[in-house]
C-alpha positions as YAML, in Angstrom:
chain: A
units: angstrom
residues:
- id: 1
  name: MET
  ca: [8.93, -5.57, 20.17]
- id: 2
  name: SER
  ca: [5.45, -7.10, 19.30]
- id: 3
  name: SER
  ca: [4.60, -7.09, 15.37]
- id: 4
  name: GLY
  ca: [1.10, -6.05, 16.20]
- id: 5
  name: ILE
  ca: [-0.10, -9.59, 14.99]
- id: 6
  name: GLU
  ca: [-0.54, -12.93, 16.09]
- id: 7
  name: TYR
  ca: [0.25, -15.99, 13.75]
- id: 8
  name: ARG
  ca: [-0.19, -19.46, 13.96]
- id: 9
  name: LYS
  ca: [-1.44, -22.77, 13.05]
- id: 10
  name: ASP
  ca: [-4.03, -24.83, 14.41]
- id: 11
  name: GLY
  ca: [-3.91, -28.38, 12.76]
- id: 12
  name: HIS
  ca: [-5.01, -27.53, 8.76]
- id: 13
  name: VAL
  ca: [-6.27, -24.19, 10.43]
- id: 14
  name: ALA
  ca: [-3.74, -20.49, 10.33]
- id: 15
  name: ARG
  ca: [-5.12, -18.14, 12.39]
- id: 16
  name: VAL
  ca: [-4.25, -14.69, 12.21]
- id: 17
  name: THR
  ca: [-5.30, -12.29, 14.77]
- id: 18
  name: LEU
  ca: [-4.60, -8.11, 14.45]
- id: 19
  name: ASP
  ca: [-3.24, -7.27, 18.38]
- id: 20
  name: ASN
  ca: [-3.21, -3.80, 18.27]
- id: 21
  name: PRO
  ca: [-5.56, -2.76, 20.60]
- id: 22
  name: LYS
  ca: [-4.38, 0.66, 22.60]
- id: 23
  name: ALA
  ca: [-4.65, 2.19, 18.62]
- id: 24
  name: LEU
  ca: [-8.46, 0.06, 17.69]
- id: 25
  name: ASN
  ca: [-6.00, -2.67, 15.74]
- id: 26
  name: ALA
  ca: [-5.36, -0.52, 13.28]
- id: 27
  name: ILE
  ca: [-2.57, -1.33, 10.88]
- id: 28
  name: ASN
  ca: [0.61, -0.49, 11.15]
- id: 29
  name: PRO
  ca: [4.05, -0.61, 9.15]
- id: 30
  name: ALA
  ca: [5.80, -3.69, 11.25]
- id: 31
  name: MET
  ca: [1.36, -4.98, 11.10]
- id: 32
  name: ASP
  ca: [1.77, -4.88, 7.42]
- id: 33
  name: ASP
  ca: [4.49, -6.44, 7.21]
- id: 34
  name: ALA
  ca: [3.93, -9.43, 9.66]
- id: 35
  name: LEU
  ca: [0.50, -9.86, 7.56]
- id: 36
  name: LEU
  ca: [2.53, -9.82, 4.22]
- id: 37
  name: ALA
  ca: [4.75, -13.02, 6.10]
- id: 38
  name: ALA
  ca: [1.51, -14.74, 7.10]
- id: 39
  name: TRP
  ca: [-0.46, -14.90, 3.78]
- id: 40
  name: THR
  ca: [3.22, -15.86, 1.84]
- id: 41
  name: ASP
  ca: [3.17, -18.94, 4.71]
- id: 42
  name: ILE
  ca: [-0.60, -19.48, 4.64]
- id: 43
  name: ASP
  ca: [-0.19, -20.32, 0.76]
- id: 44
  name: ALA
  ca: [2.77, -22.08, 1.33]
- id: 45
  name: ASP
  ca: [1.43, -24.66, 3.42]
- id: 46
  name: PRO
  ca: [0.42, -27.46, 2.53]
- id: 47
  name: ASP
  ca: [-0.84, -28.45, 5.33]
- id: 48
  name: ILE
  ca: [-2.82, -25.33, 5.67]
- id: 49
  name: TRP
  ca: [-6.56, -25.73, 4.25]
- id: 50
  name: VAL
  ca: [-7.75, -22.55, 5.09]
- id: 51
  name: ALA
  ca: [-7.36, -19.09, 7.31]
- id: 52
  name: VAL
  ca: [-8.94, -17.09, 9.73]
- id: 53
  name: LEU
  ca: [-8.51, -13.21, 10.43]
- id: 54
  name: ASP
  ca: [-9.81, -12.29, 13.99]
- id: 55
  name: ALA
  ca: [-8.57, -9.26, 16.08]
- id: 56
  name: THR
  ca: [-7.91, -8.64, 19.99]
- id: 57
  name: PRO
  ca: [-11.40, -8.06, 21.52]
- id: 58
  name: GLY
  ca: [-11.90, -4.50, 22.08]
- id: 59
  name: LYS
  ca: [-14.34, -1.44, 20.47]
- id: 60
  name: ALA
  ca: [-13.19, -2.06, 17.57]
- id: 61
  name: PHE
  ca: [-12.31, -5.57, 14.61]
- id: 62
  name: CYS
  ca: [-9.25, -2.68, 13.50]
- id: 63
  name: ALA
  ca: [-9.16, 1.21, 12.45]
- id: 64
  name: GLY
  ca: [-7.34, 1.12, 8.74]
- id: 65
  name: ALA
  ca: [-4.43, 2.08, 9.11]
- id: 66
  name: ASP
  ca: [-2.54, 3.52, 11.93]
- id: 67
  name: VAL
  ca: [-1.61, 6.85, 11.24]
- id: 68
  name: SER
  ca: [-0.06, 7.84, 14.21]
- id: 69
  name: GLY
  ca: [3.50, 6.88, 13.29]
- id: 70
  name: GLY
  ca: [3.10, 8.39, 10.04]
- id: 71
  name: THR
  ca: [3.33, 6.64, 6.65]
- id: 72
  name: ASP
  ca: [5.79, 3.25, 5.77]
- id: 73
  name: ARG
  ca: [9.30, 3.93, 4.34]
- id: 74
  name: ASP
  ca: [7.65, 4.06, 0.51]
- id: 75
  name: GLY
  ca: [5.64, 6.94, 2.01]
- id: 76
  name: ARG
  ca: [1.92, 5.25, 1.63]
- id: 77
  name: MET
  ca: [-0.05, 3.55, 4.56]
- id: 78
  name: ALA
  ca: [0.38, 0.14, 5.54]
- id: 79
  name: LEU
  ca: [-2.89, -1.73, 5.12]
- id: 80
  name: GLY
  ca: [-3.09, -5.34, 4.85]
- id: 81
  name: GLY
  ca: [-0.16, -7.35, 3.74]
- id: 82
  name: GLY
  ca: [-1.21, -6.67, 0.37]
- id: 83
  name: LEU
  ca: [-4.36, -8.25, 0.58]
- id: 84
  name: THR
  ca: [-5.80, -4.77, 0.55]
- id: 85
  name: GLY
  ca: [-4.06, -3.70, -3.19]
- id: 86
  name: VAL
  ca: [-3.62, -0.40, -0.90]
- id: 87
  name: GLY
  ca: [0.22, 0.70, -0.90]
- id: 88
  name: GLY
  ca: [1.75, -1.56, -3.01]
- id: 89
  name: PRO
  ca: [0.82, -4.58, -5.91]
- id: 90
  name: LEU
  ca: [-2.33, -6.55, -4.10]
- id: 91
  name: VAL
  ca: [-2.11, -9.78, -3.05]
- id: 92
  name: THR
  ca: [-4.63, -12.57, -3.46]
- id: 93
  name: LEU
  ca: [-4.46, -15.30, -1.10]
- id: 94
  name: LYS
  ca: [-4.81, -18.81, -2.87]
- id: 95
  name: LYS
  ca: [-6.65, -20.34, 0.70]
- id: 96
  name: PRO
  ca: [-10.11, -19.72, 1.58]
- id: 97
  name: LEU
  ca: [-10.08, -17.05, 4.22]
- id: 98
  name: ILE
  ca: [-12.90, -16.71, 6.95]
- id: 99
  name: ALA
  ca: [-12.90, -12.87, 9.10]
- id: 100
  name: ALA
  ca: [-14.27, -13.13, 11.94]
- id: 101
  name: VAL
  ca: [-15.75, -9.18, 12.99]
- id: 102
  name: HIS
  ca: [-16.75, -7.68, 16.16]
- id: 103
  name: GLY
  ca: [-17.15, -3.83, 16.86]
- id: 104
  name: TYR
  ca: [-16.51, -0.96, 14.96]
- id: 105
  name: VAL
  ca: [-14.84, -1.89, 11.19]
- id: 106
  name: ILE
  ca: [-13.93, 1.37, 9.63]
- id: 107
  name: GLY
  ca: [-12.18, 2.43, 6.68]
- id: 108
  name: GLY
  ca: [-9.11, 0.28, 5.31]
- id: 109
  name: GLY
  ca: [-10.62, -2.84, 8.16]
- id: 110
  name: PHE
  ca: [-13.21, -2.43, 6.63]
- id: 111
  name: GLU
  ca: [-11.96, -2.68, 3.21]
- id: 112
  name: LEU
  ca: [-9.69, -5.80, 4.59]
- id: 113
  name: VAL
  ca: [-13.05, -7.62, 5.47]
- id: 114
  name: MET
  ca: [-13.87, -7.41, 1.98]
- id: 115
  name: ALA
  ca: [-10.54, -9.29, 0.80]
- id: 116
  name: ALA
  ca: [-11.98, -12.24, 2.49]
- id: 117
  name: ASP
  ca: [-14.17, -15.01, 1.23]
- id: 118
  name: ILE
  ca: [-16.20, -16.13, 4.34]
- id: 119
  name: ILE
  ca: [-17.18, -12.94, 6.87]
- id: 120
  name: VAL
  ca: [-19.03, -13.74, 9.85]
- id: 121
  name: ALA
  ca: [-20.06, -10.72, 12.37]
- id: 122
  name: ALA
  ca: [-21.16, -10.39, 15.98]
- id: 123
  name: ASP
  ca: [-23.96, -8.55, 16.33]
- id: 124
  name: ASP
  ca: [-22.15, -5.13, 17.91]
- id: 125
  name: ALA
  ca: [-20.19, -5.16, 14.71]
- id: 126
  name: GLN
  ca: [-20.52, -1.78, 13.04]
- id: 127
  name: PHE
  ca: [-19.01, -1.65, 8.80]
- id: 128
  name: PHE
  ca: [-17.99, 2.41, 7.74]
- id: 129
  name: ILE
  ca: [-16.44, 4.24, 5.69]
- id: 130
  name: PRO
  ca: [-15.54, 7.65, 8.05]
- id: 131
  name: GLU
  ca: [-13.43, 9.89, 5.83]
- id: 132
  name: VAL
  ca: [-16.52, 12.33, 4.26]
- id: 133
  name: LYS
  ca: [-17.43, 13.18, 7.80]
- id: 134
  name: ALA
  ca: [-14.14, 13.82, 9.18]
- id: 135
  name: GLY
  ca: [-12.96, 16.31, 5.48]
- id: 136
  name: ILE
  ca: [-10.88, 14.16, 4.29]
- id: 137
  name: ILE
  ca: [-10.52, 11.38, 1.23]
- id: 138
  name: GLY
  ca: [-7.28, 9.19, 0.52]
- id: 139
  name: GLU
  ca: [-6.56, 6.22, -1.35]
- id: 140
  name: SER
  ca: [-9.81, 4.67, -3.10]
- id: 141
  name: GLY
  ca: [-9.47, 1.47, -3.07]
- id: 142
  name: ILE
  ca: [-12.52, 0.65, -0.31]
- id: 143
  name: LEU
  ca: [-14.82, 2.64, -2.06]
- id: 144
  name: HIS
  ca: [-14.46, 0.52, -5.36]
- id: 145
  name: ARG
  ca: [-14.77, -2.47, -2.82]
- id: 146
  name: ALA
  ca: [-17.87, -1.91, -1.27]
- id: 147
  name: VAL
  ca: [-19.61, -0.66, -4.64]
- id: 148
  name: ARG
  ca: [-19.20, -4.12, -5.95]
- id: 149
  name: ARG
  ca: [-19.89, -5.66, -2.46]
- id: 150
  name: LEU
  ca: [-23.34, -4.08, -1.97]
- id: 151
  name: PRO
  ca: [-26.04, -2.83, -3.84]
- id: 152
  name: HIS
  ca: [-25.14, 0.38, -5.32]
- id: 153
  name: HIS
  ca: [-27.05, 2.81, -3.60]
- id: 154
  name: VAL
  ca: [-26.61, 1.46, -0.03]
- id: 155
  name: ALA
  ca: [-22.78, 1.67, -0.72]
- id: 156
  name: MET
  ca: [-23.28, 5.53, -2.10]
- id: 157
  name: GLY
  ca: [-25.08, 6.17, 0.82]
- id: 158
  name: LEU
  ca: [-22.31, 4.89, 2.88]
- id: 159
  name: ILE
  ca: [-19.51, 6.60, 1.29]
- id: 160
  name: LEU
  ca: [-21.33, 9.70, 0.48]
- id: 161
  name: THR
  ca: [-22.42, 10.36, 4.23]
- id: 162
  name: GLY
  ca: [-19.61, 8.34, 6.26]
- id: 163
  name: ASP
  ca: [-22.85, 6.04, 8.30]
- id: 164
  name: ARG
  ca: [-23.04, 3.21, 9.67]
- id: 165
  name: LEU
  ca: [-24.19, -0.20, 8.57]
- id: 166
  name: PRO
  ca: [-24.85, -2.29, 11.52]
- id: 167
  name: ALA
  ca: [-24.44, -6.03, 11.53]
- id: 168
  name: ALA
  ca: [-28.22, -7.23, 11.13]
- id: 169
  name: LYS
  ca: [-27.99, -4.50, 8.05]
- id: 170
  name: ALA
  ca: [-25.15, -6.33, 6.39]
- id: 171
  name: GLU
  ca: [-26.84, -9.83, 6.45]
- id: 172
  name: GLN
  ca: [-29.85, -7.85, 5.33]
- id: 173
  name: TYR
  ca: [-27.33, -7.10, 2.52]
- id: 174
  name: GLY
  ca: [-25.50, -10.10, 1.48]
- id: 175
  name: LEU
  ca: [-22.22, -8.05, 2.81]
- id: 176
  name: VAL
  ca: [-21.84, -10.74, 5.41]
- id: 177
  name: ASN
  ca: [-22.77, -14.32, 5.28]
- id: 178
  name: GLU
  ca: [-23.93, -14.96, 9.71]
- id: 179
  name: VAL
  ca: [-24.66, -12.70, 12.57]
- id: 180
  name: VAL
  ca: [-23.76, -14.77, 15.77]
- id: 181
  name: PRO
  ca: [-23.34, -13.26, 19.05]
- id: 182
  name: VAL
  ca: [-20.55, -11.76, 20.37]
- id: 183
  name: ALA
  ca: [-19.44, -13.99, 22.81]
- id: 184
  name: ASP
  ca: [-20.20, -17.35, 20.06]
- id: 185
  name: LEU
  ca: [-18.12, -15.17, 17.44]
- id: 186
  name: GLY
  ca: [-15.02, -17.37, 18.07]
- id: 187
  name: ALA
  ca: [-17.36, -20.42, 17.09]
- id: 188
  name: ALA
  ca: [-18.75, -19.49, 14.08]
- id: 189
  name: ALA
  ca: [-15.66, -18.91, 12.35]
- id: 190
  name: ASP
  ca: [-14.32, -22.48, 13.60]
- id: 191
  name: ARG
  ca: [-17.97, -24.21, 11.96]
- id: 192
  name: TRP
  ca: [-16.84, -22.45, 9.18]
- id: 193
  name: ALA
  ca: [-13.38, -23.83, 8.72]
- id: 194
  name: THR
  ca: [-14.45, -27.04, 9.91]
- id: 195
  name: LYS
  ca: [-17.51, -26.86, 7.02]
- id: 196
  name: ILE
  ca: [-14.80, -25.79, 4.46]
- id: 197
  name: GLN
  ca: [-12.26, -28.40, 5.76]
- id: 198
  name: ALA
  ca: [-14.93, -31.14, 4.94]
- id: 199
  name: ALA
  ca: [-13.89, -30.04, 1.74]
- id: 200
  name: ALA
  ca: [-10.76, -31.16, -0.93]
- id: 201
  name: PRO
  ca: [-8.71, -28.81, -0.16]
- id: 202
  name: LEU
  ca: [-6.81, -28.57, -3.52]
- id: 203
  name: ALA
  ca: [-10.86, -28.61, -5.55]
- id: 204
  name: VAL
  ca: [-11.73, -25.33, -2.82]
- id: 205
  name: GLN
  ca: [-8.29, -23.65, -4.16]
- id: 206
  name: ALA
  ca: [-9.25, -24.50, -8.02]
- id: 207
  name: ALA
  ca: [-12.88, -22.96, -7.78]
- id: 208
  name: LYS
  ca: [-11.19, -19.61, -5.47]
- id: 209
  name: GLU
  ca: [-9.01, -18.84, -8.07]
- id: 210
  name: ALA
  ca: [-11.46, -19.84, -10.76]
- id: 211
  name: THR
  ca: [-14.38, -18.17, -9.26]
- id: 212
  name: LEU
  ca: [-12.36, -15.07, -8.33]
- id: 213
  name: ARG
  ca: [-10.82, -14.59, -12.02]
- id: 214
  name: GLY
  ca: [-13.40, -14.91, -14.11]
- id: 215
  name: LEU
  ca: [-15.16, -12.25, -12.55]
- id: 216
  name: GLY
  ca: [-12.92, -9.49, -14.57]
- id: 217
  name: MET
  ca: [-14.68, -11.45, -17.95]
- id: 218
  name: THR
  ca: [-17.69, -11.50, -19.56]
- id: 219
  name: LEU
  ca: [-19.82, -14.36, -18.12]
- id: 220
  name: GLU
  ca: [-18.82, -15.75, -22.06]
- id: 221
  name: GLN
  ca: [-15.45, -15.22, -21.79]
- id: 222
  name: ALA
  ca: [-15.83, -16.89, -18.15]
- id: 223
  name: LEU
  ca: [-17.64, -20.38, -19.28]
- id: 224
  name: GLY
  ca: [-14.79, -20.34, -22.74]
- id: 225
  name: THR
  ca: [-12.20, -19.93, -20.05]
- id: 226
  name: LYS
  ca: [-9.52, -23.34, -18.80]
- id: 227
  name: TYR
  ca: [-8.45, -22.02, -15.34]
- id: 228
  name: GLU
  ca: [-5.30, -23.64, -14.16]
- id: 229
  name: SER
  ca: [-6.14, -25.04, -10.95]
- id: 230
  name: ILE
  ca: [-8.47, -26.82, -11.82]
- id: 231
  name: GLU
  ca: [-6.87, -28.50, -15.00]
- id: 232
  name: ALA
  ca: [-3.76, -29.30, -12.59]
- id: 233
  name: TYR
  ca: [-6.12, -30.64, -9.70]
- id: 234
  name: ALA
  ca: [-6.51, -33.77, -12.40]
- id: 235
  name: GLY
  ca: [-4.63, -37.00, -11.16]
- id: 236
  name: THR
  ca: [-3.94, -35.50, -8.63]
- id: 237
  name: LYS
  ca: [-3.89, -37.84, -4.88]
- id: 238
  name: ASP
  ca: [-6.48, -35.92, -3.38]
- id: 239
  name: GLN
  ca: [-9.22, -36.56, -7.36]
- id: 240
  name: LEU
  ca: [-8.18, -40.20, -7.30]
- id: 241
  name: GLU
  ca: [-9.48, -40.48, -3.02]
- id: 242
  name: GLY
  ca: [-13.27, -38.33, -3.81]
- id: 243
  name: LEU
  ca: [-13.60, -40.82, -6.82]
- id: 244
  name: ALA
  ca: [-12.98, -44.21, -5.27]
- id: 245
  name: ALA
  ca: [-15.24, -42.55, -1.68]
- id: 246
  name: PHE
  ca: [-17.96, -42.02, -3.74]
- id: 247
  name: ALA
  ca: [-17.24, -45.78, -5.35]
- id: 248
  name: GLU
  ca: [-16.84, -47.24, -1.87]
- id: 249
  name: LYS
  ca: [-19.94, -45.02, -0.31]
- id: 250
  name: ARG
  ca: [-17.30, -43.76, 2.42]
- id: 251
  name: LYS
  ca: [-16.17, -40.37, 3.43]
- id: 252
  name: PRO
  ca: [-13.43, -38.97, 1.72]
- id: 253
  name: VAL
  ca: [-10.15, -39.04, 3.89]
- id: 254
  name: TRP
  ca: [-8.52, -35.99, 2.29]
- id: 255
  name: THR
  ca: [-4.64, -34.90, 1.73]
- id: 256
  name: GLY
  ca: [-4.03, -31.64, 0.19]
- id: 257
  name: ARG
  ca: [-1.56, -32.99, -2.44]
...
């Protein structure tokens, strides 16, 4: 039986695809388990430098949790293999994650996308939090992320009305990095992956870890904190390669070591 997730490696890029089109790529417990396995493998593989999350073409990128099969074995809805922190411990991916989204990005699917570092949206993408419009409200993770990723009143407008946010507006508000035609979505995600791979992989990971950790602090605390990943980068082969390449006026050749 298919897990509803396609996971493959393409050089230094890990590609994770939601593949449950009959349910608008909604995430069921089997998919949730497969996503967690993918994130775990991506973080453990030093030859993977960046991950891309997309979905099977169709009407929706992701409709959130697939409620048609009920809840998972703990009585909770599955959602994102831990990236959202809903239904289990929060998983923070060490490697940079690019989300390439199209069509409807609904509820928990919207929440999963906001866990990415870079978001590329097709021009047909629409983001929305429909719970109150349907007369329901459950896990509140989507609310807390939305009000942190969008201007306060924009987020509250979406949360309290269930209105849709089209891709162009999402770009205007800084929610997404780029909006492209549907046909160009894969190429745009690959372009971002290529740009990230041009940088030192361990430095990228250290920068991500320090940035996200510092968000939970005051600026003064963040500036006064030493970050283990940055400290550990000192003396690595890639740091030495960066110094040598600069001195020799050539492009560095990274190894992720």
